């Protein structure tokens, strides 16, 4: 079977390509490289000894996408392409809606034209807004506080409607919690263009000596140590969840909405300590004001994914930190070296 991976050069897409190739699928990747480098795909080929047919296109370009579908008989799509920076989405809402929603619309239209109806979509725990109960189950109320979150909510609705309209679609909406870590080989990892906002890339920069200290956003949350709690999940576990979802969708047409998290919540200080232990490097920090829009606690109930997809996360915090550190040390300049 041939799988099209949109956003394949990106962080989660590249790790999922490894799992797809290892599972015996043929793969085609498309990416406009707005937040990635195509060397990541060469690295995936190196790890897997596989081949990736790559097209540098924007998925909003229906004609270009159509050409890809004409050249390859695509059986299913994994759709990672999207913009993901919350703060930028607030500054540039039109760009975010255009890219995320426009891209998905173009994709499903072209898929429909080619009678390709199996789709795995990257959603996010952000669709739960500030959930007032933990752990978060899939049937909790949905909300958003920024254009990025709204774009994920709108796409989820769009896909629900496409499924409901009939015609044999089979769709998985996978709600990721906080992906971190890297492939064990240290060959691929997270390397966005520009400075990322997320915790782990900042910890890595401090450990490398590129930043003096980590700013911890908020020490006065209602949590045991006062810092915010998240559900960090190893990117390879996340990637494997996609393979399981794909199997379920191939098995029978259906719509699946599943959390991909570990079910464990760790605070920012837990993360700093775990990283220091795993890497042997100190991570000096200072506690500063809360980051606007951040919530105190967010972790998954992953039991539905286990029941439905026979999937659960296997890696612990130590693996996540060690693997992220290995990637960083082997590739101080990411894919640019
Ligand atoms: P990423 O930025 O590394 O990967 C996304 C890729 O999509 C990039 O390579 C980018 O160049 C490409 N892209 C963006 N717009 C495109 C377009 N219009 N046409 C073609 N390519 C385009 O991000 P990631 O962390 O790998 O995230 C993948 C998906 O998972 C995104 O949709 C993101 O919203 C979602 N997600 C990520 C996280 C996270 O913390 N990383 C959490 C929840 C959900
Ligand atoms: N965080 C922090 N310092 C940073 C980056 C993040 O204290 O430099 C905190 C952030 O406030 C949140 C947690 O780390 O509580 C995870 O943030 P991230 O941006 O990685 O993911 P989010 O859950 O916000 O999507």
Coordinates of C-alpha atoms and ligand atoms in Angstrom, one line a residue:
X1 CA 0.0 0.0 0.0
X2 CA 1.1 3.5 -0.8
X3 CA 0.7 6.2 1.9
X4 CA 0.9 10.0 1.2
X5 CA 2.4 11.9 4.2
X6 CA 1.7 15.6 4.2
X7 CA 4.2 17.6 6.2
X8 CA 6.5 14.6 5.9
X9 CA 9.7 16.6 6.4
X10 CA 8.6 17.9 9.8
X11 CA 9.1 16.6 13.2
X12 CA 6.3 14.2 13.7
X13 CA 5.9 13.4 9.9
X14 CA 9.6 12.3 9.6
X15 CA 9.3 10.0 12.6
X16 CA 6.1 8.5 11.2
X17 CA 7.7 7.9 7.8
X18 CA 10.3 5.7 9.6
X19 CA 7.5 3.6 11.2
X20 CA 5.6 3.4 7.9
X21 CA 8.6 2.2 6.0
X22 CA 9.5 -0.2 8.7
X23 CA 5.9 -1.5 8.6
X24 CA 6.3 -2.2 4.9
X25 CA 4.4 0.7 3.4
X26 CA 5.5 2.6 0.3
X27 CA 5.6 6.3 1.0
X28 CA 5.2 9.6 -0.8
X29 CA 5.9 12.8 1.1
X30 CA 4.8 16.4 0.3
X31 CA 6.0 19.5 2.2
X32 CA 6.5 23.1 1.3
X33 CA 9.4 23.2 3.8
X34 CA 8.1 26.3 5.5
X35 CA 9.1 24.8 8.9
X36 CA 11.5 22.0 7.9
X37 CA 14.4 20.9 5.8
X38 CA 14.3 18.2 3.2
X39 CA 17.5 16.6 4.7
X40 CA 15.2 15.1 7.2
X41 CA 13.9 12.8 4.5
X42 CA 17.4 11.7 3.5
X43 CA 18.0 10.9 7.2
X44 CA 14.8 8.8 7.2
X45 CA 16.0 6.9 4.1
X46 CA 19.3 6.4 5.9
X47 CA 17.7 4.9 9.0
X48 CA 15.2 2.7 7.1
X49 CA 17.2 1.9 3.9
X50 CA 13.9 2.9 2.2
X51 CA 12.9 5.3 -0.5
X52 CA 10.7 8.3 -0.2
X53 CA 9.2 10.0 -3.3
X54 CA 9.2 13.7 -2.3
X55 CA 7.4 16.7 -3.8
X56 CA 8.1 20.2 -2.5
X57 CA 4.6 21.6 -2.9
X58 CA 2.1 23.5 -0.8
X59 CA -1.0 21.4 -0.1
X60 CA -3.2 24.4 -0.8
X61 CA -2.1 24.0 -4.5
X62 CA -4.7 21.6 -5.7
X63 CA -3.2 21.3 -9.2
X64 CA 0.2 20.3 -7.7
X65 CA -1.5 17.8 -5.3
X66 CA -3.5 16.4 -8.2
X67 CA -0.3 15.7 -10.1
X68 CA 1.0 13.8 -7.1
X69 CA -2.1 11.7 -7.0
X70 CA -1.8 11.1 -10.8
X71 CA 1.8 9.9 -10.5
X72 CA 1.1 7.6 -7.5
X73 CA -1.9 5.5 -6.6
X74 CA -2.3 6.7 -3.1
X75 CA -4.3 4.4 -0.8
X76 CA -4.3 6.5 2.4
X77 CA -3.1 9.9 3.6
X78 CA -1.4 10.9 6.9
X79 CA -2.0 14.6 7.2
X80 CA 0.6 16.5 9.3
X81 CA 1.1 19.6 7.2
X82 CA 0.0 22.7 9.2
X83 CA 1.3 25.7 11.1
X84 CA 1.5 25.1 14.9
X85 CA 2.8 28.1 16.8
X86 CA 0.1 29.4 19.1
X87 CA 1.4 32.9 19.5
X88 CA 2.0 33.4 15.8
X89 CA -1.5 32.2 15.2
X90 CA -2.8 35.1 17.3
X91 CA -0.6 37.6 15.4
X92 CA -1.4 36.1 12.0
X93 CA -4.9 34.5 12.1
X94 CA -5.6 34.8 8.4
X95 CA -2.4 33.0 7.5
X96 CA -3.1 30.2 10.1
X97 CA -6.7 29.7 8.9
X98 CA -5.7 29.8 5.3
X99 CA -2.9 27.3 5.7
X100 CA -4.5 24.9 8.1
X101 CA -8.1 24.9 7.0
X102 CA -7.4 25.8 3.3
X103 CA -4.7 23.1 3.1
X104 CA -7.0 20.4 4.6
X105 CA -9.9 21.4 2.3
X106 CA -7.7 21.2 -0.8
X107 CA -6.4 17.8 0.4
X108 CA -9.8 16.2 1.0
X109 CA -11.1 17.5 -2.3
X110 CA -8.2 16.0 -4.2
X111 CA -8.5 12.8 -2.2
X112 CA -12.2 12.6 -3.1
X113 CA -11.4 13.1 -6.8
X114 CA -9.1 10.1 -6.7
X115 CA -11.4 8.0 -4.5
X116 CA -8.8 7.9 -1.8
X117 CA -10.8 8.0 1.5
X118 CA -8.5 6.9 4.3
X119 CA -7.2 9.8 6.3
X120 CA -5.3 10.2 9.6
X121 CA -5.3 13.8 10.9
X122 CA -3.0 15.5 13.4
X123 CA -5.3 17.1 16.0
X124 CA -4.2 18.3 19.4
X125 CA -5.1 18.3 23.0
X126 CA -5.5 22.1 22.6
X127 CA -9.1 21.3 21.4
X128 CA -10.0 20.6 25.1
X129 CA -9.2 24.2 26.0
X130 CA -8.8 24.5 29.8
X131 CA -10.4 21.2 30.9
X132 CA -11.6 21.3 34.5
X133 CA -11.2 17.6 35.2
X134 CA -8.2 15.3 34.7
X135 CA -7.4 13.0 33.0
X136 CA -8.9 14.2 29.8
X137 CA -11.3 11.9 27.9
X138 CA -12.3 12.2 24.3
X139 CA -15.9 13.0 25.2
X140 CA -14.9 16.1 27.2
X141 CA -16.3 19.5 26.0
X142 CA -14.2 21.1 23.3
X143 CA -13.1 24.7 23.1
X144 CA -10.3 26.9 21.9
X145 CA -8.6 30.1 23.0
X146 CA -6.5 31.0 19.9
X147 CA -6.7 30.7 16.1
X148 CA -4.4 27.6 16.1
X149 CA -6.8 25.8 18.4
X150 CA -9.8 27.0 16.4
X151 CA -8.2 25.7 13.2
X152 CA -7.9 22.2 14.8
X153 CA -11.5 22.3 16.0
X154 CA -12.8 23.5 12.7
X155 CA -10.8 20.8 10.8
X156 CA -12.2 18.1 13.2
X157 CA -15.7 19.3 12.4
X158 CA -15.0 19.4 8.7
X159 CA -13.8 15.8 8.8
X160 CA -16.7 14.7 10.9
X161 CA -19.1 16.2 8.3
X162 CA -17.2 14.6 5.4
X163 CA -17.5 11.3 7.1
X164 CA -21.2 11.8 7.9
X165 CA -22.0 12.7 4.3
X166 CA -21.2 9.1 3.4
X167 CA -19.2 7.7 0.6
X168 CA -17.0 5.3 2.5
X169 CA -14.5 7.7 4.2
X170 CA -12.4 6.3 7.0
X171 CA -10.9 9.0 9.2
X172 CA -8.9 9.2 12.4
X173 CA -8.6 12.4 14.4
X174 CA -5.6 11.9 16.7
X175 CA -5.3 14.4 19.6
X176 CA -1.7 14.6 20.5
X177 CA -0.5 15.7 23.9
X178 CA 3.1 17.0 24.2
X179 CA 5.4 15.2 21.8
X180 CA 9.1 15.3 22.6
X181 CA 12.2 13.1 22.1
X182 CA 13.7 11.8 19.0
X183 CA 14.5 8.6 17.1
X184 CA 16.9 6.4 19.1
X185 CA 19.6 6.6 16.4
X186 CA 19.9 10.4 17.0
X187 CA 19.6 10.8 13.2
X188 CA 16.3 12.6 13.1
X189 CA 14.7 15.0 15.6
X190 CA 13.0 18.3 16.1
X191 CA 14.5 21.1 14.0
X192 CA 12.1 23.8 13.2
X193 CA 13.1 26.9 11.2
X194 CA 13.7 29.7 13.8
X195 CA 13.4 29.6 17.5
X196 CA 10.6 27.3 18.9
X197 CA 8.5 28.2 21.9
X198 CA 8.2 24.7 23.4
X199 CA 9.8 23.5 26.6
X200 CA 12.1 20.8 25.4
X201 CA 13.9 22.8 22.6
X202 CA 14.6 25.5 25.2
X203 CA 15.9 23.0 27.8
X204 CA 18.2 21.6 25.0
X205 CA 19.5 25.1 24.2
X206 CA 20.3 25.8 27.9
X207 CA 22.0 22.4 28.2
X208 CA 24.1 23.2 25.1
X209 CA 25.2 26.5 26.7
X210 CA 23.4 28.5 24.0
X211 CA 21.1 30.1 26.6
X212 CA 22.1 31.1 30.1
X213 CA 19.0 29.8 31.7
X214 CA 15.5 28.4 31.2
X215 CA 12.6 30.7 31.9
X216 CA 9.9 28.7 33.7
X217 CA 6.6 30.3 33.0
X218 CA 4.8 30.5 36.3
X219 CA 5.6 29.1 39.7
X220 CA 2.2 29.8 41.3
X221 CA 0.0 27.3 39.6
X222 CA -2.2 25.1 41.8
X223 CA 0.1 22.1 41.3
X224 CA 2.3 20.3 43.8
X225 CA 5.5 22.3 42.9
X226 CA 3.7 25.4 41.5
X227 CA 4.8 24.8 37.8
X228 CA 2.5 23.7 35.1
X229 CA 1.8 20.0 34.3
X230 CA 1.7 18.4 30.8
X231 CA 1.6 14.9 29.3
X232 CA 4.9 14.5 27.5
X233 CA 4.9 11.7 24.9
X234 CA 7.8 10.2 23.0
X235 CA 7.5 11.1 19.3
X236 CA 8.3 7.5 18.3
X237 CA 5.3 6.3 20.5
X238 CA 3.2 8.9 18.8
X239 CA 4.3 7.8 15.3
X240 CA 3.5 4.2 16.2
X241 CA 0.0 5.3 17.2
X242 CA -0.5 6.5 13.6
X243 CA 0.3 3.0 12.2
X244 CA -2.2 1.5 14.6
X245 CA -4.8 4.0 13.5
X246 CA -4.1 3.3 9.9
X247 CA -4.6 -0.4 10.4
X248 CA -8.0 0.3 12.1
X249 CA -9.1 2.5 9.2
X250 CA -8.0 0.0 6.6
X251 CA -9.9 -2.7 8.5
X252 CA -13.2 -0.9 8.2
X253 CA -14.5 2.5 7.2
X254 CA -15.1 4.4 10.4
X255 CA -14.3 7.6 12.2
X256 CA -12.0 7.5 15.2
X257 CA -11.2 10.2 17.7
X258 CA -8.4 9.3 20.1
X259 CA -6.1 10.9 22.6
X260 CA -2.4 10.0 22.1
X261 CA -0.8 10.7 25.4
X262 CA 0.8 8.6 28.2
X263 CA -1.7 9.4 30.9
X264 CA 1.2 10.8 33.1
X265 CA 1.4 14.4 34.0
X266 CA 4.8 16.0 34.7
X267 CA 5.6 19.5 35.9
X268 CA 8.1 21.8 34.3
X269 CA 10.4 21.2 37.3
X270 CA 10.0 17.5 36.9
X271 CA 11.1 17.9 33.3
X272 CA 14.2 19.9 34.3
X273 CA 15.2 17.3 36.8
X274 CA 14.6 14.4 34.6
X275 CA 16.6 16.0 31.8
X276 CA 19.5 16.9 34.1
X277 CA 19.6 13.2 35.3
X278 CA 19.4 11.8 31.8
X279 CA 22.0 14.1 30.2
X280 CA 24.3 14.8 33.1
X281 CA 24.0 18.5 32.1
X282 CA 22.8 21.3 34.5
X283 CA 19.8 23.3 33.4
X284 CA 19.8 26.6 35.3
X285 CA 16.4 28.1 35.5
X286 CA 14.5 31.1 36.8
X287 CA 10.8 31.2 37.5
X288 CA 9.1 34.1 35.7
X289 CA 5.6 35.2 35.1
X290 CA 3.0 32.9 33.5
X291 CA 2.8 32.7 29.7
X292 CA -0.4 34.2 28.4
X293 CA -2.9 31.5 27.4
X294 CA -1.1 28.7 29.3
X295 CA -3.2 26.3 31.4
X296 CA -2.2 24.7 34.7
X297 CA -2.7 21.0 34.0
X298 CA -3.3 18.9 31.0
X299 CA -2.9 15.1 30.7
X300 CA -4.7 12.4 28.8
X301 CA -6.8 9.4 29.6
X302 CA -5.2 7.2 26.9
X303 CA -7.4 4.2 27.6
X304 CA -9.6 4.6 24.5
X305 CA -6.6 4.5 22.2
X306 CA -5.5 1.2 23.9
X307 CA -9.0 -0.3 23.5
X308 CA -9.6 0.9 20.0
X309 CA -6.1 0.9 18.5
X310 CA -4.3 -1.6 20.7
X311 CA -1.8 1.2 21.3
X312 CA -0.1 2.6 24.3
X313 CA 3.0 4.7 24.9
X314 CA 6.0 2.6 26.0
X315 CA 8.7 5.2 26.6
X316 CA 9.2 6.9 29.9
X317 CA 10.6 10.4 30.7
X318 CA 14.2 9.1 30.9
X319 CA 14.1 7.8 27.3
X320 CA 12.4 11.0 26.0
X321 CA 15.2 13.1 27.6
X322 CA 18.1 10.9 26.6
X323 CA 16.9 10.6 23.0
X324 CA 16.3 14.3 22.7
X325 CA 19.7 15.0 24.1
X326 CA 21.4 12.4 21.8
X327 CA 19.8 14.1 18.7
X328 CA 20.9 17.5 20.0
X329 CA 24.5 16.5 20.7
X330 CA 24.9 14.7 17.4
X331 CA 23.3 17.5 15.4
X332 CA 24.0 20.8 17.2
X333 CA 22.9 22.6 14.0
X334 CA 20.0 20.3 13.3
X335 CA 19.8 19.3 9.7
X336 CA 22.0 22.2 8.5
X337 CA 25.3 20.4 9.0
Ligands
LIG1 P1 6.3 20.6 12.0 O1 6.2 22.1 11.7 O2 7.7 20.0 12.3 O3 5.7 19.8 10.7 C1 4.7 20.3 9.9 C2 5.2 20.3 8.5 O4 4.2 20.8 7.6 C3 6.5 21.2 8.3 O5 7.5 20.4 7.6 C4 6.0 22.3 7.3 O6 7.0 22.7 6.5 C5 4.8 21.6 6.6 N1 3.8 22.5 6.1 C6 3.1 23.4 6.8 N2 2.1 24.0 6.0 C7 2.2 23.4 4.8 C8 1.5 23.5 3.6 N3 0.5 24.4 3.4 N4 1.8 22.7 2.5 C9 2.8 21.8 2.7 N5 3.5 21.6 3.8 C10 3.2 22.4 4.9 O7 5.3 20.2 13.1 P2 5.0 18.9 13.9 O8 5.4 19.1 15.3 O9 5.6 17.7 13.1 O10 3.4 18.8 13.8 C11 2.8 18.0 12.8 C12 1.3 18.2 13.0 O11 0.9 17.8 14.3 C13 0.8 19.7 12.8 O12 -0.4 19.7 12.2 C14 0.6 20.2 14.3 O13 -0.4 21.1 14.4 C15 0.2 18.9 15.0 N6 0.5 18.9 16.4 C16 1.8 19.1 16.8 C17 2.1 19.1 18.2 C18 3.5 19.3 18.7 O14 3.6 19.7 19.8 N7 4.5 19.1 17.9 C19 1.0 18.9 19.1 C20 -0.3 18.7 18.6 C21 -0.5 18.7 17.3
LIG2 N1 7.4 26.3 29.3 C1 8.3 27.0 30.1 N2 9.4 27.6 29.6 C2 9.6 27.6 28.2 C3 8.7 26.9 27.4 C4 7.6 26.3 28.0 O1 8.2 27.1 31.4 O2 10.6 28.2 27.7 C5 6.3 25.7 29.9 C6 5.0 26.1 29.4 O3 4.5 27.3 30.2 C7 4.1 24.9 29.6 C8 5.0 23.7 29.5 O4 6.4 24.3 29.6 O5 3.6 24.9 31.0 C9 4.9 23.1 28.1 O6 5.0 24.1 27.1 P1 5.1 23.8 25.6 O7 5.1 25.1 24.8 O8 6.2 22.8 25.3 O9 3.7 23.0 25.3 P2 2.2 23.5 25.4 O10 1.6 22.5 26.4 O11 2.2 24.9 25.9 O12 1.6 23.3 24.1

